Coordinates of C-alpha atoms in Angstrom, one line a residue:
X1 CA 41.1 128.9 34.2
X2 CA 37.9 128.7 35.9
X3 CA 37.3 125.5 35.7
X4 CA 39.9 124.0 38.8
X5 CA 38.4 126.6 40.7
X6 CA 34.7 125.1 39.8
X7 CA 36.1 121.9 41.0
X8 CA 37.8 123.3 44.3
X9 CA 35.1 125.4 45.0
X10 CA 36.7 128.5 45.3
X11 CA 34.4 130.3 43.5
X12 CA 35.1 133.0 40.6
X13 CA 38.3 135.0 41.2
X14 CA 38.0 138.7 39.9
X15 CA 41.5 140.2 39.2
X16 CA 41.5 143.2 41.0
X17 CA 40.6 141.6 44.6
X18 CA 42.5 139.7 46.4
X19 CA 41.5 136.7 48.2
X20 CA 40.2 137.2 51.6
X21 CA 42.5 135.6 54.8
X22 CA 41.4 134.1 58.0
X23 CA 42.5 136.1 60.8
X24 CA 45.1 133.9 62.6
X25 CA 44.5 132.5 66.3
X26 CA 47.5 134.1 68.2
X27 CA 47.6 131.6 71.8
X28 CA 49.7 133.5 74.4
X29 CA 52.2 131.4 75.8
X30 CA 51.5 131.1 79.7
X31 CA 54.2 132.3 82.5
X32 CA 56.6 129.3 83.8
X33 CA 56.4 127.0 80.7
X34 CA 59.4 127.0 78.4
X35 CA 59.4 128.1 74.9
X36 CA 60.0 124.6 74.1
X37 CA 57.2 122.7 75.6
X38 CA 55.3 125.4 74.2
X39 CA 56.0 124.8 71.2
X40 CA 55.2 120.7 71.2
X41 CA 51.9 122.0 72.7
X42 CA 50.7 124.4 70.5
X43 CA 52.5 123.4 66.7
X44 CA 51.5 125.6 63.8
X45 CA 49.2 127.4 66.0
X46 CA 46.8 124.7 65.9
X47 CA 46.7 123.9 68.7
X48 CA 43.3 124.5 71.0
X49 CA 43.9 127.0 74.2
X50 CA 43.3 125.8 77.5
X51 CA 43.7 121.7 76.6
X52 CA 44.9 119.7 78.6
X53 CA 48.6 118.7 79.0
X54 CA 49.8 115.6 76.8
X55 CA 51.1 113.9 80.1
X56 CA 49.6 114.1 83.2
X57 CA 51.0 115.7 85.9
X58 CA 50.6 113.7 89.7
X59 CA 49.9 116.2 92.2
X60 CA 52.8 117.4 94.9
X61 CA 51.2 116.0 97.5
X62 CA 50.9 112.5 95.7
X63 CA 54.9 113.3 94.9
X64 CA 56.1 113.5 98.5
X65 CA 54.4 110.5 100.0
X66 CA 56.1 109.7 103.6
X67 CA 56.6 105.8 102.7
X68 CA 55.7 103.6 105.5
X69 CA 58.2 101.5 106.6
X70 CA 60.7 100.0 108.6
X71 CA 64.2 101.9 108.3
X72 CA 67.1 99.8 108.4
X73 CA 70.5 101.4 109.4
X74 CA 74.4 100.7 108.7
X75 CA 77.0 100.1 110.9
X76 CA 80.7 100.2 110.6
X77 CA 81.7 96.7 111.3
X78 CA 85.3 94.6 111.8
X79 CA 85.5 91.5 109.6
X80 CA 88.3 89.2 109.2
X81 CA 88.1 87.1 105.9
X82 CA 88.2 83.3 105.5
X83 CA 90.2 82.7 102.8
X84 CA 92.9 85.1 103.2
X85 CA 95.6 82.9 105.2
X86 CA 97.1 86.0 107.7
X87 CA 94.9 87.5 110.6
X88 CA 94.4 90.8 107.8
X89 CA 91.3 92.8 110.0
X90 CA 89.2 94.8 107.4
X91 CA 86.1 96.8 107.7
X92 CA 82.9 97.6 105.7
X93 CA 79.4 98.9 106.1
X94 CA 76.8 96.2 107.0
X95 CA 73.4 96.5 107.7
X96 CA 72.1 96.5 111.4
X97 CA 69.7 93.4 110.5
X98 CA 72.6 91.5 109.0
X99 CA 74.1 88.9 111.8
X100 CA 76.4 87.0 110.1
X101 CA 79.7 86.7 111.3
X102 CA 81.7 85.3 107.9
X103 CA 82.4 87.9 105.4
X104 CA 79.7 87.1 102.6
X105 CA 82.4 87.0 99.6
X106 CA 84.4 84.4 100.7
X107 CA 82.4 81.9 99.5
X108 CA 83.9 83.4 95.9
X109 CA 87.7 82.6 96.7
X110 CA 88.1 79.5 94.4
X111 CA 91.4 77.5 94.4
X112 CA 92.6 75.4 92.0
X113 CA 94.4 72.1 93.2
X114 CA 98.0 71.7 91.0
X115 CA 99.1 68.5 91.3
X116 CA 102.5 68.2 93.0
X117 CA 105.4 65.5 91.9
X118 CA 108.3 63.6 94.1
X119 CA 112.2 63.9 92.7
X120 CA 111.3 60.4 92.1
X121 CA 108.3 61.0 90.3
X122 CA 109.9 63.7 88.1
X123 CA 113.2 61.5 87.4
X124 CA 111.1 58.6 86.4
X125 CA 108.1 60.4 84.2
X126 CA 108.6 63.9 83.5
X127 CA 112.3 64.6 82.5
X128 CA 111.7 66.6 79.3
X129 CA 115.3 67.5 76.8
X130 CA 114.3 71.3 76.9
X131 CA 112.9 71.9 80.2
X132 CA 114.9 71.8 83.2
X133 CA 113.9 70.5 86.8
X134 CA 114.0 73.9 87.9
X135 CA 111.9 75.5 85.4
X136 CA 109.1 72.7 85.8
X137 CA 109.2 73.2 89.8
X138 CA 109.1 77.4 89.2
X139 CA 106.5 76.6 86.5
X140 CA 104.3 74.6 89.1
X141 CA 104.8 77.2 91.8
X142 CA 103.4 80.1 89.8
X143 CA 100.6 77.9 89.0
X144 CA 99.7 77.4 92.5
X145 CA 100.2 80.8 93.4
X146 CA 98.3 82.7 90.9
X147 CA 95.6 79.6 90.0
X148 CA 96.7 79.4 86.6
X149 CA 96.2 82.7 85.4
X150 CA 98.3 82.2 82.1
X151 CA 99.2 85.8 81.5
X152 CA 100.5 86.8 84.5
X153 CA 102.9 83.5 84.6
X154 CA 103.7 84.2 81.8
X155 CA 104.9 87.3 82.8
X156 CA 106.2 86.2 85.8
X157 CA 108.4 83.2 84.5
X158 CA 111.6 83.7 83.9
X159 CA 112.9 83.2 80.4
X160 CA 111.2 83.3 76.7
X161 CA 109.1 80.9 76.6
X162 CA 105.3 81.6 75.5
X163 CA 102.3 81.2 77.0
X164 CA 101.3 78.2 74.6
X165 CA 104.7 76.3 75.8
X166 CA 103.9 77.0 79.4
X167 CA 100.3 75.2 79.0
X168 CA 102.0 72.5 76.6
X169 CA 104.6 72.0 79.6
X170 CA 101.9 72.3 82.6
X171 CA 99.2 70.0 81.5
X172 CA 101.8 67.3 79.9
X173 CA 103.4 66.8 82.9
X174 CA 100.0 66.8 84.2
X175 CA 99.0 64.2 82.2
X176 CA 102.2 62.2 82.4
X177 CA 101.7 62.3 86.2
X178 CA 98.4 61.2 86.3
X179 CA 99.1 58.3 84.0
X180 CA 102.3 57.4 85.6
X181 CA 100.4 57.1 88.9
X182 CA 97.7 55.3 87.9
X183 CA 99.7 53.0 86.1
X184 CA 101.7 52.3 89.1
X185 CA 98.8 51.6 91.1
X186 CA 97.6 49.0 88.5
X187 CA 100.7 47.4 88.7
X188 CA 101.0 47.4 92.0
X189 CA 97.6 45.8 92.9
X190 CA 98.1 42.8 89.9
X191 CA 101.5 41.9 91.8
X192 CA 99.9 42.0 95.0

């Protein structure tokens, strides 16, 4: 049994003795710091009184700078905006260095252009067996009012028709438009 402790170094163990313990380092934790930080500081008691925090700390006075600068304020301003079509007078907060008199947004309002047909147009090109003249003109309509937002025509639209038969119905007549116009004009400048 000896020889492990010949290799170790521990020297020869007598059985009646115990061996001797260090006396543990007992680090007082100081006043205003949480058991918790404590504890990351000092793990397993090994860790060395009076060293330095792991992060350090800036300085209240660093903290509390007064930053030099001009202060801009708000003001509570009327605005009226450009692409709504009534004389609708909102208001927002806008900063006093801001001197522009169109409501910035506006230049967001997108609208899509839906072609529009004559009766004569319509009677010529785009009669369709399952779709009626009035379905095709409500079906245009709710395309122009809410810029082709399929879901809510299709909730809007009377009847059971799906969204897929609305498109299918909205861009053929589209496309039957187009090339019933163009081939008009074709045939009209060849006569000419």
């Amino acid at each position: 049994m000896s020889d492990f402790r010949d290799i170790l170094g521990l020297g020869k163990h007598e059985p009646g003795m115990a061996p001797a313990r260090k006396p543990k380092l007992s680090i007082q934790k100081p006043e205003g710091m949480s058991r918790e930080v404590f504890a990351l500081l000092n793990q397993d008691g090994k860790g060395i009184p009076g060293s330095a925090p792991l992060v350090p700390a800036p300085s209240p006075k660093d903290t509390f700078k007064e930053k030099i600068g001009r202060v801009i304020g708000w003001d509570w301003k009327h605005f009226s905006h450009s692409a709504r079509s009534d004389s609708l007078e909102l208001s927002h907060w806008q900063k006093n260095n801001d001197r522009s008199t169109s409501y910035s947004f506006a230049r967001f309002n997108k609208v899509v252009k839906v072609l529009s047909y004559t009766e004569a147009e319509y009677g010529q090109w785009l009669q369709h067996p399952t779709w009626t003249k009035a379905e095709t003109d409500t079906l245009f309509e709710l395309c122009r009012r809410f810029d082709l937002r399929w879901p809510v025509i299709h909730d809007r639209m009377p009847g059971s028709r799906t969204v897929e038969a609305l498109k299918d119905r909205f861009y053929a007549v589209c496309r039957m438009l187009l090339q019933g116009r163009l081939g008009a004009s074709d045939g009209g400048s060849t006569s000419a």
